[in-house]
mmCIF file of C-alpha atoms in Angstrom:
data_model
loop_
_atom_site.group_PDB
_atom_site.id
_atom_site.type_symbol
_atom_site.label_atom_id
_atom_site.label_comp_id
_atom_site.label_asym_id
_atom_site.label_seq_id
_atom_site.Cartn_x
_atom_site.Cartn_y
_atom_site.Cartn_z
ATOM 1 C CA MET A 637 29.950 22.990 174.825
ATOM 2 C CA ARG A 638 32.818 20.522 174.539
ATOM 3 C CA LYS A 639 33.616 21.835 171.046
ATOM 4 C CA ILE A 640 33.774 25.387 172.388
ATOM 5 C CA LYS A 641 36.192 24.336 175.151
ATOM 6 C CA LEU A 642 38.316 22.429 172.660
ATOM 7 C CA LEU A 643 38.310 25.396 170.280
ATOM 8 C CA SER A 644 39.289 27.708 173.151
ATOM 9 C CA VAL A 645 42.169 25.452 174.193
ATOM 10 C CA LEU A 646 43.364 25.136 170.585
ATOM 11 C CA THR A 647 43.171 28.909 170.068
ATOM 12 C CA ILE A 648 45.143 29.595 173.246
ATOM 13 C CA THR A 649 47.714 26.955 172.300
ATOM 14 C CA LEU A 650 48.077 28.536 168.850
ATOM 15 C CA VAL A 651 48.575 31.986 170.393
ATOM 16 C CA ILE A 652 51.216 30.655 172.808
ATOM 17 C CA ALA A 653 52.994 28.829 169.965
ATOM 18 C CA THR A 654 52.902 31.952 167.760
ATOM 19 C CA VAL A 655 54.315 34.126 170.530
ATOM 20 C CA SER A 656 56.977 31.509 171.272
ATOM 21 C CA VAL A 657 58.056 31.353 167.607
ATOM 22 C CA TYR A 658 58.104 35.150 167.446
ATOM 23 C CA MET A 659 60.197 35.340 170.624
ATOM 24 C CA ILE A 660 62.608 32.692 169.341
ATOM 25 C CA ASN A 661 63.130 34.647 166.112
ATOM 26 C CA PHE A 662 63.270 37.943 168.013
ATOM 27 C CA ASN A 663 65.874 36.510 170.393
ATOM 28 C CA ARG A 664 68.011 35.335 167.477
ATOM 29 C CA THR A 665 68.152 38.785 165.902
ATOM 30 C CA ASN A 666 67.798 41.199 168.841
ATOM 31 C CA LYS A 667 69.844 39.890 171.728
ATOM 32 C CA PRO A 668 70.572 42.534 174.325
ATOM 33 C CA GLN A 669 73.745 41.785 176.228
ATOM 34 C CA GLY A 670 73.232 39.323 179.091
ATOM 35 C CA THR A 671 70.040 37.751 177.738
ATOM 36 C CA GLU A 672 71.509 34.622 176.198
ATOM 37 C CA PRO A 673 69.333 31.602 176.954
ATOM 38 C CA SER A 674 70.367 29.286 179.727
ATOM 39 C CA THR A 675 72.267 26.192 178.665
ATOM 40 C CA GLU A 676 70.891 24.110 181.520
ATOM 41 C CA LYS A 677 70.043 20.521 180.602
ATOM 42 C CA THR A 678 66.346 20.179 181.316
ATOM 43 C CA ILE A 679 63.544 22.352 182.558
ATOM 44 C CA LYS A 680 60.168 20.695 183.013
ATOM 45 C CA TYR A 681 57.617 23.463 182.701
ATOM 46 C CA ASN A 682 53.885 23.349 182.176
ATOM 47 C CA PHE A 683 52.461 25.860 179.676
ATOM 48 C CA SER A 684 49.004 24.415 180.360
ATOM 49 C CA GLU A 685 45.723 26.105 179.669
ATOM 50 C CA GLU A 686 43.760 22.986 180.484
ATOM 51 C CA LEU A 687 40.522 23.563 182.387
ATOM 52 C CA PHE A 688 39.987 21.260 185.356
ATOM 53 C CA SER A 689 37.088 20.370 187.604
ATOM 54 C CA ASP A 690 37.678 21.595 191.164
ATOM 55 C CA GLU A 691 38.494 18.055 192.280
ATOM 56 C CA LYS A 692 40.944 17.507 189.392
ATOM 57 C CA LEU A 693 42.596 20.907 190.002
ATOM 58 C CA LYS A 694 43.125 19.946 193.638
ATOM 59 C CA GLN A 695 44.481 16.548 192.588
ATOM 60 C CA VAL A 696 47.006 17.843 190.008
ATOM 61 C CA SER A 697 48.240 20.776 192.117
ATOM 62 C CA ASP A 698 51.202 20.118 194.414
ATOM 63 C CA LEU A 699 50.241 23.162 196.492
ATOM 64 C CA ILE A 700 47.252 25.453 196.782
ATOM 65 C CA VAL A 701 48.156 28.454 198.922
ATOM 66 C CA ARG A 702 47.170 31.938 200.003
ATOM 67 C CA ALA A 703 50.220 34.053 199.288
ATOM 68 C CA LYS A 704 51.562 37.593 199.004
ATOM 69 C CA VAL A 705 53.892 38.632 196.182
ATOM 70 C CA LYS A 706 57.114 40.203 197.487
ATOM 71 C CA GLY A 707 58.357 41.203 194.070
ATOM 72 C CA LEU A 708 59.920 40.309 190.759
ATOM 73 C CA LYS A 709 63.113 38.404 191.463
ATOM 74 C CA GLU A 710 64.380 37.852 187.927
ATOM 75 C CA LYS A 711 63.542 38.107 184.246
ATOM 76 C CA ALA A 712 65.310 35.498 182.193
ATOM 77 C CA THR A 713 65.281 33.599 178.947
ATOM 78 C CA LYS A 714 65.395 29.849 179.418
ATOM 79 C CA LYS A 715 65.717 27.013 176.954
ATOM 80 C CA VAL A 716 62.959 24.489 177.585
ATOM 81 C CA SER A 717 63.690 20.951 176.399
ATOM 82 C CA THR A 718 61.125 18.844 178.279
ATOM 83 C CA THR A 719 57.572 19.697 179.307
ATOM 84 C CA SER A 720 56.065 18.618 182.621
ATOM 85 C CA ASN A 721 54.482 15.728 180.679
ATOM 86 C CA ASN A 722 57.965 14.574 179.534
ATOM 87 C CA GLU A 723 57.339 15.703 175.959
ATOM 88 C CA LYS A 724 60.497 16.737 174.115
ATOM 89 C CA VAL A 725 60.444 20.351 172.927
ATOM 90 C CA ASP A 726 63.052 22.848 171.826
ATOM 91 C CA ILE A 727 61.944 26.373 172.620
ATOM 92 C CA THR A 728 63.478 29.396 174.219
ATOM 93 C CA ALA A 729 61.017 31.180 176.460
ATOM 94 C CA PRO A 730 61.180 34.469 178.341
ATOM 95 C CA ILE A 731 60.125 33.933 181.950
ATOM 96 C CA GLU A 732 59.591 35.961 185.098
ATOM 97 C CA ILE A 733 60.421 34.651 188.558
ATOM 98 C CA TYR A 734 58.522 36.180 191.482
ATOM 99 C CA GLU A 735 59.392 35.849 195.159
ATOM 100 C CA VAL A 736 56.224 34.923 197.035
ATOM 101 C CA ASP A 737 55.517 34.625 200.784
ATOM 102 C CA VAL A 738 53.137 31.787 201.655
ATOM 103 C CA LEU A 739 50.552 33.019 204.174
ATOM 104 C CA GLU A 740 48.422 29.867 204.429
ATOM 105 C CA GLY A 741 48.439 26.360 203.023
ATOM 106 C CA ILE A 742 45.078 25.384 201.564
ATOM 107 C CA LYS A 743 46.175 22.051 200.072
ATOM 108 C CA ASN A 744 49.134 20.392 201.793
ATOM 109 C CA ASN A 745 48.581 22.813 204.645
ATOM 110 C CA GLU A 746 50.592 20.930 207.267
ATOM 111 C CA LYS A 747 53.986 22.287 206.258
ATOM 112 C CA PRO A 748 53.792 24.622 203.284
ATOM 113 C CA PRO A 749 57.049 26.392 202.464
ATOM 114 C CA LYS A 750 57.286 29.884 203.990
ATOM 115 C CA SER A 751 58.405 31.333 200.691
ATOM 116 C CA ILE A 752 58.504 30.119 197.089
ATOM 117 C CA ASP A 753 59.706 31.219 193.687
ATOM 118 C CA LEU A 754 56.818 31.463 191.202
ATOM 119 C CA VAL A 755 57.848 31.021 187.557
ATOM 120 C CA ILE A 756 55.541 32.256 184.791
ATOM 121 C CA PRO A 757 56.015 32.936 181.083
ATOM 122 C CA ALA A 758 56.814 36.638 180.671
ATOM 123 C CA SER A 759 53.822 38.850 179.846
ATOM 124 C CA SER A 760 51.327 35.981 180.196
ATOM 125 C CA ILE A 761 49.602 37.585 183.184
ATOM 126 C CA THR A 762 50.083 40.651 185.352
ATOM 127 C CA ILE A 763 51.153 40.057 188.946
ATOM 128 C CA GLU A 764 51.219 42.956 191.406
ATOM 129 C CA THR A 765 53.801 43.286 194.164
ATOM 130 C CA GLY A 766 52.324 43.501 197.655
ATOM 131 C CA LYS A 767 49.000 41.931 196.647
ATOM 132 C CA GLU A 768 47.472 38.745 198.027
ATOM 133 C CA TYR A 769 46.673 35.811 195.751
ATOM 134 C CA MET A 770 45.341 32.260 195.875
ATOM 135 C CA LEU A 771 47.679 30.081 193.810
ATOM 136 C CA SER A 772 47.258 26.524 192.499
ATOM 137 C CA LEU A 773 50.796 25.321 191.847
ATOM 138 C CA TYR A 774 52.898 22.411 190.692
ATOM 139 C CA LYS A 775 56.558 21.897 191.554
ATOM 140 C CA ILE A 776 58.990 22.343 188.651
ATOM 141 C CA LYS A 777 61.153 19.279 188.044
ATOM 142 C CA GLY A 778 64.256 18.714 185.979
ATOM 143 C CA GLU A 779 67.907 19.601 186.053
ATOM 144 C CA SER A 780 68.002 23.385 186.209
ATOM 145 C CA SER A 781 68.203 26.345 188.528
ATOM 146 C CA LEU A 782 64.382 26.420 188.450
ATOM 147 C CA THR A 783 64.043 22.950 189.983
ATOM 148 C CA GLY A 784 62.084 23.305 193.215
ATOM 149 C CA SER A 785 60.352 26.480 192.065
ATOM 150 C CA TYR A 786 56.631 26.458 191.320
ATOM 151 C CA GLY A 787 54.513 27.151 188.239
ATOM 152 C CA LEU A 788 50.775 27.707 187.842
ATOM 153 C CA THR A 789 48.772 24.509 187.384
ATOM 154 C CA SER A 790 46.446 26.394 185.010
ATOM 155 C CA PHE A 791 46.582 30.010 183.874
ATOM 156 C CA SER A 792 42.775 30.297 183.955
ATOM 157 C CA GLN A 793 42.229 28.610 187.312
ATOM 158 C CA GLY A 794 45.614 28.791 189.006
ATOM 159 C CA ILE A 795 45.799 32.422 190.117
ATOM 160 C CA TYR A 796 43.179 34.546 191.850
ATOM 161 C CA LYS A 797 43.862 38.040 193.215
ATOM 162 C CA LEU A 798 42.168 39.099 196.449
ATOM 163 C CA ASP A 799 39.932 42.172 196.261
ATOM 164 C CA GLU A 800 40.368 43.361 199.844
ATOM 165 C CA SER A 801 37.288 45.606 199.734
ATOM 166 C CA ASN A 802 34.853 42.676 199.545
ATOM 167 C CA GLN A 803 37.018 39.583 200.212
ATOM 168 C CA GLU A 804 36.349 38.267 196.709
ATOM 169 C CA LEU A 805 38.924 36.480 194.632
ATOM 170 C CA VAL A 806 39.135 37.489 190.981
ATOM 171 C CA SER A 807 40.798 35.234 188.408
ATOM 172 C CA VAL A 808 43.714 37.163 186.934
ATOM 173 C CA LYS A 809 43.092 35.551 183.538
ATOM 174 C CA THR A 810 39.296 35.136 183.223
ATOM 175 C CA LYS A 811 38.042 37.738 185.756
ATOM 176 C CA GLN A 812 35.775 35.045 187.275
ATOM 177 C CA LYS A 813 34.896 35.898 190.905
ATOM 178 C CA ILE A 814 34.546 33.685 193.964
ATOM 179 C CA LYS A 815 34.291 34.483 197.668
ATOM 180 C CA LYS A 816 37.576 33.865 199.480
ATOM 181 C CA ASP A 817 35.914 31.634 202.102
ATOM 182 C CA ASP A 818 34.159 29.581 199.397
ATOM 183 C CA PHE A 819 37.469 29.024 197.581
ATOM 184 C CA ILE A 820 39.179 27.900 200.791
ATOM 185 C CA ALA A 821 36.288 25.548 201.640
ATOM 186 C CA LYS A 822 36.517 23.917 198.168
ATOM 187 C CA PHE A 823 40.234 23.216 198.316
ATOM 188 C CA LYS A 824 41.088 22.882 202.020
ATOM 189 C CA ASP A 825 42.597 19.525 203.040
#
C-alpha cells in the first residue's frame, strides 16, 4: 500500500514537473503581450500532492473554512524561486487567483478573514464561481504580491465542493465524498 502511495506521489510530481517544463518552454516562445513573468523576489508556494491523515491535515493547514467562490480575480504567470519548504527552485508557473468569501471558520474559527485570495496553479483543478467549498489552506509567505493569499494544503484533500442536493462534499480532485456535517465535526476547533 505504501509503495502504491509513493508511486502515485511520484507520478503526480512527474506530471507537474513535465507540465511546468512545457509551460516554461511555451512561455519563452509564445509570449502574448502582458504575460511576462513577475520579477518579484520570492514567492513561497506549495505544489504539494502529499496525502495527510485528518489530524496532520488539520495541523499543517493555517485555515480550514467553508467558503463561496466570488470569481476569478486574475490569471498571471509568476516566477517561483522558493517553495513553502524553503527549497530553492527556478520555475515560471501560470496561476489563477480567485476571490473567495469565507462563510464559516472550521479551524481557527474565532476570527477567520471575511474574504481571501485563493492561489492555485492554472488548470490544476476546476473551480466554479458561486459554488460553496470546504478549503484546507496555508498562508503564502515571501516577498511578493501574493504574500497573505492562501494556497491549498493538498490538491487531493484541500478542496471539496458542496453538492447542495444532498449536503455531501465531493473532492474536486479525487471525487471522494463525505457528509458536510462529518467533515465539519472532524476539523472543527
